[in-house]
Short mmCIF file of C-alpha atoms and ligand atoms in Angstrom, two decimals:
data_model
loop_
_atom_site.label_atom_id
_atom_site.label_comp_id
_atom_site.label_asym_id
_atom_site.label_seq_id
_atom_site.Cartn_x
_atom_site.Cartn_y
_atom_site.Cartn_z
CA MET A 18 -5.45 -0.55 -35.95
CA THR A 19 -2.41 -0.05 -34.68
CA ASP A 20 -2.01 3.93 -36.04
CA LEU A 21 -4.33 4.05 -33.36
CA LEU A 22 -1.90 3.49 -30.45
CA GLU A 23 0.56 5.97 -31.74
CA LEU A 24 -1.77 9.09 -31.55
CA PRO A 25 -0.64 10.97 -29.09
CA ILE A 26 -2.86 10.28 -25.46
CA ALA A 27 -4.40 13.38 -25.47
CA THR A 28 -6.18 12.23 -28.98
CA LEU A 29 -6.77 9.08 -28.41
CA ALA A 30 -8.20 10.01 -25.42
CA GLN A 31 -10.86 12.08 -27.30
CA LYS A 32 -11.07 9.88 -29.80
CA VAL A 33 -12.78 6.80 -27.23
CA ARG A 34 -14.69 10.17 -24.91
CA ARG A 35 -16.33 11.42 -28.29
CA GLY A 36 -17.55 7.09 -29.63
CA GLU A 37 -14.95 8.38 -32.99
CA VAL A 38 -14.11 4.75 -31.80
CA SER A 39 -14.60 2.72 -28.83
CA ALA A 40 -11.66 1.27 -25.87
CA ALA A 41 -12.58 -2.40 -27.40
CA GLU A 42 -11.41 -1.68 -30.70
CA VAL A 43 -8.14 0.14 -28.91
CA ALA A 44 -8.27 -3.02 -27.12
CA GLU A 45 -7.64 -5.56 -29.84
CA ALA A 46 -5.29 -3.48 -31.98
CA THR A 47 -3.04 -3.58 -28.85
CA ILE A 48 -3.74 -7.34 -28.70
CA ALA A 49 -2.90 -7.36 -31.80
CA ALA A 50 0.33 -5.12 -31.80
CA ILE A 51 1.48 -7.33 -28.98
CA LEU A 52 1.03 -10.71 -29.89
CA ARG A 53 2.65 -9.78 -33.61
CA ASP A 54 5.99 -8.03 -32.17
CA ASP A 55 5.99 -9.37 -28.62
CA ASP A 56 7.35 -12.95 -28.98
CA ARG A 57 10.39 -11.52 -30.15
CA LEU A 58 11.30 -8.66 -28.32
CA GLY A 59 9.84 -9.81 -24.52
CA ALA A 60 8.13 -6.75 -23.31
CA TYR A 61 5.58 -8.36 -21.10
CA LEU A 62 6.06 -11.10 -18.04
CA THR A 63 2.03 -10.77 -18.25
CA ARG A 64 -0.48 -10.31 -20.64
CA SER A 65 -3.79 -9.80 -18.64
CA PHE A 66 -5.59 -9.59 -22.25
CA ASP A 67 -8.82 -10.60 -20.38
CA GLU A 68 -8.98 -8.03 -17.77
CA LEU A 69 -8.04 -5.96 -20.81
CA ARG A 70 -10.56 -6.80 -23.08
CA ALA A 71 -13.74 -6.68 -20.04
CA ARG A 72 -12.30 -3.31 -18.59
CA ALA A 73 -12.37 -1.89 -22.20
CA ILE A 74 -16.60 -2.81 -22.04
CA GLN A 75 -16.62 -1.61 -19.20
CA LEU A 76 -15.57 1.82 -20.11
CA ASP A 77 -17.56 1.84 -23.69
CA LEU A 78 -20.90 0.60 -21.42
CA ARG A 79 -20.32 3.61 -19.42
CA ARG A 80 -19.62 5.64 -22.10
CA ALA A 81 -22.90 4.33 -23.19
CA GLN A 82 -24.71 5.24 -20.41
CA GLY A 83 -23.78 9.34 -21.17
CA GLU A 84 -20.80 9.36 -18.33
CA GLN A 85 -17.98 11.42 -19.64
CA LEU A 86 -15.34 9.23 -19.61
CA GLY A 87 -11.58 10.84 -17.43
CA PRO A 88 -8.67 12.13 -18.91
CA LEU A 89 -7.27 8.27 -20.53
CA ALA A 90 -10.57 7.29 -21.80
CA GLY A 91 -9.84 3.93 -23.19
CA VAL A 92 -5.70 4.41 -22.69
CA PRO A 93 -4.08 1.22 -22.42
CA ILE A 94 -1.20 1.43 -19.85
CA GLY A 95 1.98 -1.64 -19.87
CA VAL A 96 3.33 -1.77 -16.06
CA LYS A 97 5.89 -2.92 -15.39
CA ASP A 98 5.58 -5.88 -12.91
CA ALA A 99 7.18 -3.89 -9.53
CA PHE A 100 2.98 -2.67 -9.25
CA ALA A 101 1.33 -4.30 -7.34
CA THR A 102 -2.01 -5.22 -9.28
CA LYS A 103 -4.73 -6.42 -7.74
CA GLY A 104 -5.21 -9.66 -9.44
CA VAL A 105 -3.18 -10.01 -11.70
CA ALA A 106 0.14 -11.63 -11.13
CA THR A 107 2.96 -9.04 -9.45
CA THR A 108 6.64 -10.95 -10.07
CA CYS A 109 9.50 -8.07 -10.22
CA ALA A 110 10.63 -10.65 -12.91
CA SER A 111 11.77 -12.82 -9.50
CA ARG A 112 11.39 -16.38 -8.96
CA ILE A 113 11.14 -15.55 -4.78
CA LEU A 114 7.30 -14.35 -6.13
CA VAL A 115 6.92 -17.43 -8.27
CA GLY A 116 8.16 -20.09 -6.28
CA PRO A 117 9.15 -23.68 -7.98
CA GLY A 118 5.42 -24.55 -8.44
CA GLY A 119 4.67 -21.50 -10.61
CA ARG A 120 2.34 -19.70 -8.96
CA PRO A 121 2.65 -16.20 -8.93
CA TRP A 122 2.06 -13.49 -6.49
CA ILE A 123 -1.79 -11.84 -6.69
CA PRO A 124 -1.52 -9.09 -4.84
CA PRO A 125 -4.95 -8.36 -3.46
CA TYR A 126 -4.69 -4.64 -4.20
CA ASP A 127 -3.63 -2.39 -6.89
CA ALA A 128 -0.37 0.56 -6.34
CA ALA A 129 -1.67 3.91 -5.48
CA ALA A 130 -0.20 5.03 -9.14
CA VAL A 131 -2.31 1.95 -11.33
CA THR A 132 -5.38 3.24 -9.13
CA ARG A 133 -5.21 7.03 -10.71
CA LEU A 134 -4.59 5.84 -13.97
CA LEU A 135 -7.23 3.18 -13.42
CA ALA A 136 -9.24 6.58 -12.10
CA ALA A 137 -8.56 8.68 -15.37
CA ASP A 138 -9.92 5.93 -16.96
CA ALA A 139 -7.43 3.91 -18.52
CA MET A 140 -7.18 0.87 -18.85
CA ILE A 141 -3.76 -1.59 -18.28
CA ALA A 142 -2.04 -4.01 -21.28
CA GLY A 143 -0.45 -6.44 -18.59
CA LYS A 144 2.83 -6.18 -16.96
CA CYS A 145 6.12 -5.78 -18.52
CA ASN A 146 9.10 -6.99 -17.63
CA MET A 147 12.37 -6.18 -16.10
CA ASP A 148 15.41 -6.32 -14.08
CA GLU A 149 15.09 -8.30 -11.14
CA PHE A 150 13.60 -5.92 -7.86
CA ALA A 151 14.73 -2.92 -10.65
CA MET A 152 17.93 -4.12 -10.22
CA GLY A 153 19.88 -3.53 -13.48
CA SER A 154 20.48 -1.31 -16.49
CA SER A 155 19.06 -3.43 -19.38
CA THR A 156 16.60 -5.94 -17.89
CA GLU A 157 19.27 -9.10 -17.98
CA ASN A 158 18.83 -9.80 -15.09
CA SER A 159 15.13 -10.19 -15.24
CA ALA A 160 14.99 -13.94 -14.41
CA PHE A 161 12.93 -14.61 -16.98
CA PHE A 162 13.90 -13.74 -20.11
CA PRO A 163 15.64 -10.17 -21.39
CA ALA A 164 12.96 -7.79 -23.46
CA ARG A 165 14.19 -6.43 -27.28
CA ASN A 166 15.50 -3.24 -27.96
CA PRO A 167 13.22 -2.52 -31.31
CA TRP A 168 15.58 -0.83 -32.96
CA ASP A 169 17.65 -3.45 -33.25
CA ASP A 170 17.13 -6.75 -31.24
CA SER A 171 20.53 -7.88 -30.72
CA ARG A 172 20.20 -5.08 -28.48
CA THR A 173 19.42 -4.60 -24.67
CA PRO A 174 16.50 -2.18 -24.25
CA GLY A 175 18.03 -0.85 -20.86
CA GLY A 176 16.52 -1.55 -17.83
CA SER A 177 15.46 -1.71 -15.30
CA SER A 178 12.63 -0.83 -16.18
CA GLY A 179 12.83 -2.30 -19.74
CA GLY A 180 9.98 -3.93 -21.10
CA SER A 181 7.77 -0.80 -20.23
CA ALA A 182 9.81 0.87 -22.82
CA VAL A 183 9.76 -1.33 -25.24
CA SER A 184 5.80 -1.17 -24.27
CA VAL A 185 6.06 2.57 -25.45
CA ALA A 186 9.35 2.15 -28.22
CA ALA A 187 7.75 -0.91 -30.01
CA GLY A 188 3.56 0.97 -30.38
CA MET A 189 2.58 -1.94 -27.51
CA THR A 190 1.05 0.99 -26.13
CA PRO A 191 0.94 4.64 -26.63
CA GLY A 192 2.30 4.63 -22.17
CA ALA A 193 3.97 2.92 -19.44
CA LEU A 194 4.27 3.34 -15.87
CA GLY A 195 8.32 2.32 -14.79
CA SER A 196 10.12 3.07 -11.76
CA ASP A 197 12.90 5.10 -11.64
CA THR A 198 15.79 4.68 -8.44
CA GLY A 199 19.11 5.34 -10.39
CA GLY A 200 17.85 5.81 -14.01
CA SER A 201 15.83 3.34 -14.78
CA VAL A 202 13.26 4.99 -17.08
CA ARG A 203 15.39 7.88 -18.55
CA GLN A 204 17.80 4.86 -19.38
CA PRO A 205 16.16 2.74 -21.09
CA ALA A 206 13.93 5.83 -22.17
CA ALA A 207 17.19 7.14 -24.12
CA PHE A 208 17.72 3.47 -25.70
CA THR A 209 14.98 2.76 -27.04
CA GLY A 210 13.85 6.77 -28.44
CA VAL A 211 10.59 7.89 -26.13
CA VAL A 212 10.85 10.27 -23.25
CA GLY A 213 10.41 8.99 -20.19
CA VAL A 214 9.96 11.18 -16.53
CA LYS A 215 10.92 10.93 -13.33
CA PRO A 216 9.07 12.81 -10.64
CA THR A 217 10.61 14.55 -8.21
CA TYR A 218 10.80 12.24 -5.41
CA GLY A 219 7.85 12.34 -2.84
CA ARG A 220 5.72 13.66 -6.24
CA VAL A 221 3.87 10.18 -6.56
CA SER A 222 3.33 7.75 -3.89
CA ARG A 223 5.22 4.70 -3.83
CA TYR A 224 2.12 2.91 -2.42
CA GLY A 225 2.25 -0.46 -4.11
CA LEU A 226 5.57 -0.12 -5.22
CA VAL A 227 7.83 -3.13 -4.48
CA ALA A 228 10.40 -1.26 -2.85
CA PHE A 229 13.48 -1.06 -3.39
CA ALA A 230 16.08 1.95 -1.96
CA SER A 231 13.20 3.67 -0.56
CA SER A 232 14.40 7.35 -0.34
CA LEU A 233 15.60 7.02 -4.13
CA ASP A 234 12.71 5.59 -5.68
CA VAL A 235 10.16 7.35 -7.49
CA VAL A 236 7.31 6.38 -9.88
CA SER A 237 7.87 7.63 -13.56
CA PRO A 238 6.58 6.93 -16.73
CA PHE A 239 6.74 6.97 -19.96
CA ALA A 240 5.09 8.21 -22.88
CA ARG A 241 6.51 8.78 -27.11
CA ASP A 242 5.58 12.31 -26.91
CA VAL A 243 6.62 14.98 -24.38
CA ARG A 244 2.72 16.44 -24.16
CA SER A 245 1.33 12.82 -23.53
CA ALA A 246 4.01 12.30 -20.48
CA ALA A 247 3.16 15.54 -18.93
CA LEU A 248 -0.61 13.87 -19.43
CA LEU A 249 0.81 10.84 -17.59
CA THR A 250 2.29 12.31 -15.40
CA GLU A 251 -0.56 14.40 -13.59
CA ALA A 252 -2.56 11.90 -13.62
CA ILE A 253 -0.50 9.56 -11.27
CA ALA A 254 1.33 12.95 -9.23
CA GLY A 255 -0.32 14.15 -5.58
CA HIS A 256 -0.38 13.30 -2.15
CA ASP A 257 -1.32 10.34 -0.71
CA PRO A 258 -1.20 9.65 3.10
CA ARG A 259 -0.06 6.46 1.91
CA ASP A 260 3.48 6.82 1.57
CA SER A 261 4.51 8.58 4.66
CA THR A 262 7.52 10.17 2.24
CA SER A 263 4.81 11.22 -0.48
CA ALA A 264 4.64 15.21 -0.74
CA ASP A 265 1.97 17.51 0.28
CA ARG A 266 1.95 19.54 -2.71
CA PRO A 267 -0.33 21.18 -5.62
CA VAL A 268 1.04 19.63 -8.32
CA GLY A 269 1.38 21.84 -11.49
CA THR A 270 -0.23 22.00 -14.49
CA TYR A 271 2.32 19.91 -16.64
CA VAL A 272 0.06 19.76 -19.90
CA ALA A 273 0.10 23.64 -19.63
CA ALA A 274 3.91 24.19 -19.29
CA CYS A 275 4.69 22.57 -22.19
CA GLU A 276 3.41 25.48 -24.79
CA ARG A 277 5.27 27.54 -22.98
CA PRO A 278 7.67 29.76 -24.82
CA LEU A 279 11.63 28.16 -24.37
CA ALA A 280 13.14 32.44 -25.22
CA GLY A 281 14.81 33.11 -22.38
CA LEU A 282 15.42 29.47 -20.37
CA ARG A 283 18.33 29.61 -18.98
CA VAL A 284 19.90 26.16 -19.41
CA GLY A 285 22.90 25.14 -17.67
CA VAL A 286 25.60 22.58 -18.74
CA PRO A 287 27.40 20.65 -16.66
CA SER A 288 31.04 19.99 -18.21
CA GLN A 289 31.23 17.04 -16.23
CA TYR A 290 28.60 15.49 -18.02
CA PHE A 291 30.71 15.67 -21.39
CA ALA A 292 33.88 14.16 -20.22
CA ALA A 293 35.41 10.99 -21.20
CA GLY A 294 33.86 7.92 -21.98
CA ILE A 295 31.25 9.35 -24.01
CA ASP A 296 30.75 8.18 -27.04
CA PRO A 297 31.17 10.44 -29.88
CA ASP A 298 28.18 9.87 -32.16
CA VAL A 299 25.96 10.70 -28.53
CA GLU A 300 27.77 13.96 -27.32
CA ALA A 301 27.26 15.23 -31.38
CA SER A 302 23.67 14.26 -31.10
CA VAL A 303 23.14 16.08 -28.12
CA ARG A 304 26.07 19.77 -28.17
CA GLY A 305 23.54 19.56 -31.90
CA ALA A 306 20.28 20.02 -30.01
CA LEU A 307 21.66 22.80 -27.55
CA ASP A 308 22.93 24.75 -30.05
CA GLN A 309 19.72 24.50 -31.47
CA LEU A 310 17.34 25.62 -27.86
CA ALA A 311 20.13 28.62 -28.38
CA SER A 312 19.45 29.89 -31.55
CA ARG A 313 15.84 29.77 -31.10
CA GLY A 314 16.38 32.14 -27.64
CA ALA A 315 17.39 29.84 -24.29
CA THR A 316 20.84 30.88 -23.12
CA LEU A 317 22.96 28.75 -22.91
CA VAL A 318 25.25 28.29 -19.42
CA PRO A 319 28.27 26.47 -18.60
CA VAL A 320 27.51 24.69 -14.87
CA SER A 321 29.66 22.81 -12.65
CA LEU A 322 29.07 19.81 -10.32
CA PRO A 323 31.87 19.02 -8.85
CA HIS A 324 30.99 15.84 -6.66
CA THR A 325 29.49 14.03 -10.07
CA GLU A 326 32.01 11.44 -9.98
CA HIS A 327 31.55 9.56 -6.72
CA ALA A 328 27.90 9.88 -8.11
CA VAL A 329 28.35 5.75 -8.53
CA ALA A 330 29.56 4.83 -5.35
CA VAL A 331 27.49 6.91 -3.42
CA TYR A 332 24.89 5.63 -5.51
CA TYR A 333 25.88 2.07 -4.84
CA VAL A 334 26.29 1.73 -1.59
CA LEU A 335 23.41 3.04 -0.35
CA ALA A 336 21.12 1.85 -2.07
CA ALA A 337 22.79 -1.16 -1.65
CA ALA A 338 22.28 -0.93 1.54
CA GLU A 339 18.37 0.16 1.52
CA ALA A 340 17.71 -3.18 -0.52
CA SER A 341 19.23 -5.11 1.53
CA SER A 342 17.07 -3.64 4.22
CA ASN A 343 14.04 -4.27 1.95
CA LEU A 344 14.51 -7.90 1.17
CA SER A 345 14.42 -9.39 4.40
CA ARG A 346 10.39 -9.28 3.84
CA PHE A 347 11.19 -11.76 1.29
CA ASP A 348 11.97 -15.05 4.12
CA GLY A 349 9.39 -17.38 2.75
CA VAL A 350 7.09 -16.39 5.59
CA ARG A 351 6.07 -12.90 4.63
CA PHE A 352 7.04 -12.52 1.47
CA GLY A 353 8.51 -14.88 -1.27
CA ALA A 354 7.80 -18.97 -2.50
CA ARG A 355 8.67 -20.42 0.75
CA VAL A 356 11.54 -23.69 -0.12
CA ALA A 357 10.50 -26.06 2.57
CA SER A 358 13.54 -27.39 4.39
CA GLY A 359 13.97 -28.99 8.51
CA GLY A 360 15.03 -26.20 10.34
CA LEU A 361 14.12 -21.94 10.17
CA ASP A 362 17.28 -21.40 9.24
CA GLU A 363 17.69 -23.47 6.39
CA LEU A 364 14.09 -22.01 5.53
CA TYR A 365 15.75 -19.25 5.20
CA GLU A 366 18.29 -20.03 3.48
CA ARG A 367 16.84 -22.39 1.07
CA THR A 368 14.44 -20.38 -0.10
CA ARG A 369 16.27 -16.76 -0.63
CA GLY A 370 19.02 -19.08 -2.29
CA GLN A 371 16.77 -20.44 -4.55
CA GLY A 372 14.50 -17.22 -5.02
CA PHE A 373 16.81 -14.73 -6.26
CA GLY A 374 19.65 -14.52 -8.94
CA ALA A 375 23.68 -13.81 -8.95
CA GLU A 376 22.56 -9.57 -8.92
CA VAL A 377 19.71 -9.46 -5.83
CA LYS A 378 22.53 -11.50 -3.70
CA ARG A 379 25.37 -9.06 -5.00
CA ARG A 380 23.20 -6.20 -3.67
CA VAL A 381 21.70 -8.08 -0.50
CA VAL A 382 26.03 -9.23 0.33
CA LEU A 383 27.43 -5.45 -0.17
CA GLY A 384 24.24 -3.67 0.96
CA ALA A 385 25.32 -6.13 4.37
CA TYR A 386 28.32 -5.71 4.34
CA VAL A 387 28.47 -1.59 4.42
CA LEU A 388 25.72 -1.32 7.08
CA SER A 389 27.87 -3.79 9.35
CA HIS A 390 29.14 -2.76 12.66
CA GLY A 391 33.25 -1.33 11.56
CA TYR A 392 32.13 -0.61 7.88
CA TYR A 393 28.76 1.81 8.52
CA ASP A 394 31.08 4.58 8.92
CA ALA A 395 33.40 3.95 6.31
CA TYR A 396 30.65 3.18 3.83
CA TYR A 397 27.03 4.12 4.76
CA LEU A 398 27.75 7.37 6.39
CA GLN A 399 30.65 8.61 4.43
CA ALA A 400 28.70 8.12 1.37
CA GLN A 401 25.29 9.63 3.18
CA ARG A 402 27.75 13.25 3.53
CA VAL A 403 28.38 12.67 0.07
CA ARG A 404 25.18 12.31 -0.88
CA THR A 405 24.85 16.03 -0.01
CA LEU A 406 27.35 17.64 -1.84
CA ILE A 407 25.79 15.67 -4.89
CA ALA A 408 22.51 17.65 -3.90
CA ARG A 409 23.92 21.20 -2.94
CA ASP A 410 26.21 21.29 -5.71
CA PHE A 411 22.70 21.33 -8.15
CA ASP A 412 21.56 23.92 -5.32
CA ALA A 413 24.48 26.51 -6.09
CA ALA A 414 24.14 26.10 -10.17
CA PHE A 415 20.09 26.77 -10.04
CA VAL A 416 21.34 29.57 -8.81
CA ASP A 417 21.85 30.87 -12.53
CA VAL A 418 20.05 28.62 -14.14
CA ASP A 419 16.25 27.30 -14.93
CA VAL A 420 17.20 23.86 -16.26
CA ILE A 421 20.13 21.79 -16.76
CA ALA A 422 20.59 19.71 -20.04
CA ALA A 423 22.97 16.44 -20.94
CA PRO A 424 22.66 13.40 -21.88
CA THR A 425 20.89 10.14 -20.38
CA THR A 426 24.31 8.22 -20.56
CA PRO A 427 26.82 8.17 -21.96
CA THR A 428 27.11 5.39 -24.93
CA PRO A 429 23.15 4.17 -27.12
CA ALA A 430 21.97 1.02 -26.17
CA PHE A 431 24.74 -2.17 -26.12
CA LYS A 432 24.33 -5.38 -27.01
CA LEU A 433 23.13 -7.93 -24.90
CA GLY A 434 25.18 -9.97 -23.13
CA ASP A 435 28.24 -7.10 -23.93
CA LYS A 436 28.24 -5.73 -19.78
CA ILE A 437 25.85 -8.59 -17.80
CA ASP A 438 29.73 -10.55 -16.87
CA ASP A 439 30.59 -7.44 -15.65
CA PRO A 440 28.44 -5.78 -12.98
CA LEU A 441 31.00 -2.57 -12.38
CA THR A 442 30.86 -1.94 -16.32
CA MET A 443 27.13 -1.99 -15.75
CA TYR A 444 26.85 0.77 -13.23
CA LEU A 445 29.26 2.71 -15.10
CA SER A 446 26.45 3.16 -17.47
CA ASP A 447 24.15 4.77 -14.59
CA VAL A 448 26.93 7.65 -14.43
CA TYR A 449 24.85 10.68 -15.49
CA THR A 450 21.80 9.49 -14.19
CA LEU A 451 22.77 8.63 -10.56
CA PRO A 452 23.40 12.30 -9.87
CA ALA A 453 19.61 13.59 -9.98
CA SER A 454 18.36 10.41 -7.94
CA LEU A 455 20.44 10.84 -5.05
CA ALA A 456 19.59 14.26 -5.19
CA GLY A 457 15.71 13.48 -5.71
CA LEU A 458 15.40 16.28 -8.89
CA PRO A 459 12.86 15.75 -11.30
CA ALA A 460 14.89 14.58 -15.20
CA MET A 461 13.31 14.03 -17.92
CA SER A 462 14.95 11.89 -21.41
CA VAL A 463 14.05 13.13 -24.54
CA PRO A 464 14.71 11.66 -27.57
CA VAL A 465 17.18 13.26 -30.15
CA ALA A 466 19.27 13.46 -33.80
CA PRO A 467 19.39 9.18 -33.26
CA THR A 468 22.63 8.43 -34.14
CA PRO A 469 24.34 7.76 -38.50
CA ALA A 470 24.23 4.34 -39.06
CA THR A 471 27.66 3.08 -39.78
CA ASP A 472 29.83 -0.94 -40.20
CA ALA A 473 30.03 -0.96 -36.73
CA ARG A 474 26.10 -0.51 -35.99
CA PRO A 475 22.90 0.78 -36.71
CA SER A 476 21.23 4.05 -36.24
CA LEU A 477 20.43 4.36 -32.47
CA PRO A 478 18.64 6.60 -30.94
CA VAL A 479 20.35 9.06 -27.83
CA GLY A 480 18.38 10.81 -25.31
CA LEU A 481 18.80 14.48 -24.15
CA GLN A 482 19.22 14.22 -20.02
CA LEU A 483 16.99 17.22 -18.12
CA ILE A 484 17.27 17.93 -14.66
CA ALA A 485 14.74 20.69 -12.71
CA PRO A 486 15.31 21.84 -9.25
CA ALA A 487 12.39 20.26 -6.71
CA PHE A 488 9.17 20.51 -7.60
CA ASP A 489 9.81 22.27 -10.58
CA GLU A 490 8.44 19.87 -13.07
CA GLU A 491 7.01 22.52 -15.26
CA ALA A 492 10.68 23.35 -15.79
CA LEU A 493 11.18 20.17 -16.81
CA PHE A 494 8.45 19.99 -19.76
CA ARG A 495 8.94 23.16 -20.86
CA ALA A 496 12.48 22.83 -21.92
CA GLY A 497 11.04 18.73 -22.99
CA ALA A 498 8.45 20.07 -25.29
CA ALA A 499 11.10 22.72 -26.97
CA VAL A 500 13.48 19.65 -26.98
CA GLU A 501 10.59 17.69 -29.13
CA ARG A 502 10.21 20.80 -31.57
CA ILE A 503 13.15 21.23 -32.15
CA VAL A 504 14.05 17.78 -33.29
CA SER A 505 11.04 16.88 -35.32
CA GLY A 506 12.12 20.41 -37.24
N1 LIG B 20 20.78 1.14 -13.09
C1 LIG B 20 21.13 1.14 -11.59
C2 LIG B 20 20.95 -0.06 -10.51
O1 LIG B 20 20.72 -1.46 -10.85
C3 LIG B 20 19.25 1.83 -11.65
C4 LIG B 20 18.39 1.07 -11.34
C5 LIG B 20 16.77 1.68 -11.01
O2 LIG B 20 16.77 2.28 -11.11
N2 LIG B 20 15.88 0.93 -10.38
O3 LIG B 20 20.44 -0.02 -8.76
#
């Protein structure tokens, strides 16, 4: 049954629409796959099987009554636990949203992206594991348990949307929803060998996504292939007045863009993304794919993004500043499980002291520091200025090229435990994904040839990152589909 879940999303939805397979059968296949693998892989924090079955029955009923179901008919989706889901626990992998009594927050509403998926007749399989409040690159900052990489379960699937990536990579669901603030969808996609798309900032409504760094957070889908990712992007994109940063621009035809020919595409290759520290097998795999793009009609153009080296510092100042402000709502009064005590200060202290994990506290303290009187100009304001320079680097490069191609990450999936005690090393692993986030640009990770197996490590996935001009997701899907054709031979 599980091969159903490995079909391209459009094919699966068509089977359900035509009645060749029922939504109930798809739901049971999903449940079987999760029960088979997930105790080992830790992709789900909440398995909402009752809701999944009820939804499937409802879809099958509507079809039986003659209704034409939507583009995601009966397609099961794993949803990162950072999205509000009506009636289903939402924890952001944090104890502060669960509380000492073990009762999680149950949102009274759905996030906009979830509403859109449901409007296209998808089904939700459950809530996926993540780094607490999306802060991290390995899913080890989950307050509950880490997620594991299906290629080698001693390794991380990446993060922060690690659970969503694993759900897709392990064949539990054909698609998943994540959020990408500095790489949290592209990096786990690269580490687990699936496609992860971060649309342009503002392309998808953030309504109902628990805020981490509001100027950077982007709702982002995962799928097993580029066309399926395009279909999901089309389903969730579009203006929403409930998010004031949501862009009022027409949504493109992303699935159709996958069919556009490669010939004539100008692909920029930034020297700064092949710098010291890159794993030689990752570099070889990405360069191999680029050479093949060139041999099939793309033009490779060397480009320079000179401020790349500052992206890590800039991001970790700005994201922490925004997080310290956003997370102030978790005070045990408005949001967050209250830890009762005598005075108000003590209540805040105990609630936040016991509710937040170490990485979240580190960011809140760092963010408060860079925003404080006397340091604001030196850190926060300076970081804003350099953010502008990073965005201008891209503007200059896109004068000559349609899309930029580079590795998604400098290394393949690292071992659980390897970086968790060294935050700086963990932060440095985001070096290639942060610039596109700071510039607000659409970007995607597509699997290319995995690394060769050696005595030191098994064969592991490698992601090629594509970055396009703002609101030109079509360029991303055109190039991404071409890379995929090359890799699949
Ligand atoms: N790894 C980065 C961080 O820890 C990015 C996380 C994300 O994109 N949510 O902030």
